[in-house]
């Protein structure tokens, strides 16, 4: 009779339930919530998103910003400052 053992699962009859672990590379790939950022963080992150989109797709629309998780109020308030920062960073790099 052949037995197989798995040291990841608890033994039969155990009260311990297995808990999933999330690898570090998955944790780091999650996009941070943008709607909860402070104004300075919002401008810096939005400028970074604009530069990345300009490199990949040629630009970023209002709808694209909303899909990334920015609120309409954030876009209305900070998009112009973020665009200026993105242009400034593009020139400096």
PDB file of C-alpha atoms in Angstrom:
ATOM      1  CA  UNK A   1       0.000   0.000   0.000  1.00  0.00           C
ATOM      2  CA  UNK A   2       1.377   3.380  -1.002  1.00  0.00           C
ATOM      3  CA  UNK A   3       0.842   6.428   1.167  1.00  0.00           C
ATOM      4  CA  UNK A   4       1.294  10.002   0.143  1.00  0.00           C
ATOM      5  CA  UNK A   5       1.890  12.783   2.578  1.00  0.00           C
ATOM      6  CA  UNK A   6       1.406  16.492   2.099  1.00  0.00           C
ATOM      7  CA  UNK A   7       3.080  18.732   4.632  1.00  0.00           C
ATOM      8  CA  UNK A   8       1.035  21.759   3.561  1.00  0.00           C
ATOM      9  CA  UNK A   9      -2.303  20.466   4.771  1.00  0.00           C
ATOM     10  CA  UNK A  10      -3.253  19.713   8.368  1.00  0.00           C
ATOM     11  CA  UNK A  11      -3.639  16.091   9.409  1.00  0.00           C
ATOM     12  CA  UNK A  12      -7.051  14.517   9.198  1.00  0.00           C
ATOM     13  CA  UNK A  13      -9.174  15.349  12.207  1.00  0.00           C
ATOM     14  CA  UNK A  14      -7.125  18.454  12.956  1.00  0.00           C
ATOM     15  CA  UNK A  15      -8.969  21.584  14.019  1.00  0.00           C
ATOM     16  CA  UNK A  16      -6.493  23.783  12.185  1.00  0.00           C
ATOM     17  CA  UNK A  17      -7.735  25.113   8.873  1.00  0.00           C
ATOM     18  CA  UNK A  18      -5.153  25.924   6.218  1.00  0.00           C
ATOM     19  CA  UNK A  19      -4.631  29.616   5.579  1.00  0.00           C
ATOM     20  CA  UNK A  20      -3.644  30.817   2.124  1.00  0.00           C
ATOM     21  CA  UNK A  21      -0.465  32.822   1.849  1.00  0.00           C
ATOM     22  CA  UNK A  22      -0.032  35.575  -0.699  1.00  0.00           C
ATOM     23  CA  UNK A  23       3.401  35.668  -2.326  1.00  0.00           C
ATOM     24  CA  UNK A  24       5.302  38.945  -2.079  1.00  0.00           C
ATOM     25  CA  UNK A  25       5.286  39.471  -5.853  1.00  0.00           C
ATOM     26  CA  UNK A  26       1.481  39.470  -5.862  1.00  0.00           C
ATOM     27  CA  UNK A  27       1.274  41.896  -2.947  1.00  0.00           C
ATOM     28  CA  UNK A  28       3.579  44.290  -4.774  1.00  0.00           C
ATOM     29  CA  UNK A  29       1.600  44.088  -8.013  1.00  0.00           C
ATOM     30  CA  UNK A  30      -1.623  45.404  -6.503  1.00  0.00           C
ATOM     31  CA  UNK A  31      -2.488  48.964  -7.457  1.00  0.00           C
ATOM     32  CA  UNK A  32      -2.771  51.262  -4.451  1.00  0.00           C
ATOM     33  CA  UNK A  33      -6.125  52.941  -3.878  1.00  0.00           C
ATOM     34  CA  UNK A  34      -5.926  56.327  -5.546  1.00  0.00           C
ATOM     35  CA  UNK A  35      -9.159  57.859  -4.260  1.00  0.00           C
ATOM     36  CA  UNK A  36      -7.811  57.950  -0.679  1.00  0.00           C
ATOM     37  CA  UNK A  37      -4.518  59.730  -1.444  1.00  0.00           C
ATOM     38  CA  UNK A  38      -3.554  63.136  -0.112  1.00  0.00           C
ATOM     39  CA  UNK A  39      -3.448  66.011  -2.641  1.00  0.00           C
ATOM     40  CA  UNK A  40       0.358  65.894  -2.982  1.00  0.00           C
ATOM     41  CA  UNK A  41       0.380  62.110  -3.397  1.00  0.00           C
ATOM     42  CA  UNK A  42      -2.466  62.383  -5.905  1.00  0.00           C
ATOM     43  CA  UNK A  43      -0.591  64.871  -8.076  1.00  0.00           C
ATOM     44  CA  UNK A  44       2.628  62.841  -7.995  1.00  0.00           C
ATOM     45  CA  UNK A  45       0.899  59.528  -8.724  1.00  0.00           C
ATOM     46  CA  UNK A  46      -1.319  61.035 -11.422  1.00  0.00           C
ATOM     47  CA  UNK A  47       1.737  62.571 -13.094  1.00  0.00           C
ATOM     48  CA  UNK A  48       3.462  59.190 -12.986  1.00  0.00           C
ATOM     49  CA  UNK A  49       0.387  57.497 -14.471  1.00  0.00           C
ATOM     50  CA  UNK A  50       0.238  60.134 -17.212  1.00  0.00           C
ATOM     51  CA  UNK A  51       3.885  59.592 -18.120  1.00  0.00           C
ATOM     52  CA  UNK A  52       3.484  55.801 -18.168  1.00  0.00           C
ATOM     53  CA  UNK A  53       0.376  56.060 -20.362  1.00  0.00           C
ATOM     54  CA  UNK A  54       2.110  58.505 -22.705  1.00  0.00           C
ATOM     55  CA  UNK A  55       4.916  55.993 -23.157  1.00  0.00           C
ATOM     56  CA  UNK A  56       2.599  52.990 -23.658  1.00  0.00           C
ATOM     57  CA  UNK A  57      -0.492  54.372 -25.333  1.00  0.00           C
ATOM     58  CA  UNK A  58       0.266  57.944 -26.345  1.00  0.00           C
ATOM     59  CA  UNK A  59      -1.747  59.591 -23.578  1.00  0.00           C
ATOM     60  CA  UNK A  60      -4.368  59.269 -20.873  1.00  0.00           C
ATOM     61  CA  UNK A  61      -7.974  60.446 -21.006  1.00  0.00           C
ATOM     62  CA  UNK A  62     -10.323  61.400 -18.198  1.00  0.00           C
ATOM     63  CA  UNK A  63     -11.981  58.005 -18.547  1.00  0.00           C
ATOM     64  CA  UNK A  64      -8.574  56.364 -18.242  1.00  0.00           C
ATOM     65  CA  UNK A  65      -7.912  58.216 -14.999  1.00  0.00           C
ATOM     66  CA  UNK A  66     -11.280  57.093 -13.672  1.00  0.00           C
ATOM     67  CA  UNK A  67     -10.471  53.501 -14.599  1.00  0.00           C
ATOM     68  CA  UNK A  68      -7.242  53.802 -12.619  1.00  0.00           C
ATOM     69  CA  UNK A  69      -9.288  54.690  -9.544  1.00  0.00           C
ATOM     70  CA  UNK A  70      -9.183  58.480  -9.359  1.00  0.00           C
ATOM     71  CA  UNK A  71     -12.375  60.199  -8.281  1.00  0.00           C
ATOM     72  CA  UNK A  72     -14.010  62.851 -10.461  1.00  0.00           C
ATOM     73  CA  UNK A  73     -13.193  65.477  -7.819  1.00  0.00           C
ATOM     74  CA  UNK A  74      -9.513  64.476  -7.850  1.00  0.00           C
ATOM     75  CA  UNK A  75      -9.397  64.695 -11.634  1.00  0.00           C
ATOM     76  CA  UNK A  76     -11.104  68.103 -11.679  1.00  0.00           C
ATOM     77  CA  UNK A  77      -8.849  69.461  -8.945  1.00  0.00           C
ATOM     78  CA  UNK A  78      -5.439  67.960  -9.683  1.00  0.00           C
ATOM     79  CA  UNK A  79      -5.245  66.998 -13.379  1.00  0.00           C
ATOM     80  CA  UNK A  80      -3.745  70.325 -14.521  1.00  0.00           C
ATOM     81  CA  UNK A  81      -1.041  70.287 -11.831  1.00  0.00           C
ATOM     82  CA  UNK A  82      -0.294  66.635 -12.541  1.00  0.00           C
ATOM     83  CA  UNK A  83       0.033  67.358 -16.274  1.00  0.00           C
ATOM     84  CA  UNK A  84       2.504  70.177 -15.547  1.00  0.00           C
ATOM     85  CA  UNK A  85       4.527  67.896 -13.290  1.00  0.00           C
ATOM     86  CA  UNK A  86       4.469  65.087 -15.867  1.00  0.00           C
ATOM     87  CA  UNK A  87       5.712  67.458 -18.579  1.00  0.00           C
ATOM     88  CA  UNK A  88       8.422  68.800 -16.267  1.00  0.00           C
ATOM     89  CA  UNK A  89       9.570  65.277 -15.373  1.00  0.00           C
ATOM     90  CA  UNK A  90       9.560  64.281 -19.061  1.00  0.00           C
ATOM     91  CA  UNK A  91      11.873  67.171 -19.896  1.00  0.00           C
ATOM     92  CA  UNK A  92      14.214  66.402 -16.997  1.00  0.00           C
ATOM     93  CA  UNK A  93      14.579  62.710 -17.851  1.00  0.00           C
TER      94      UNK A  93
END
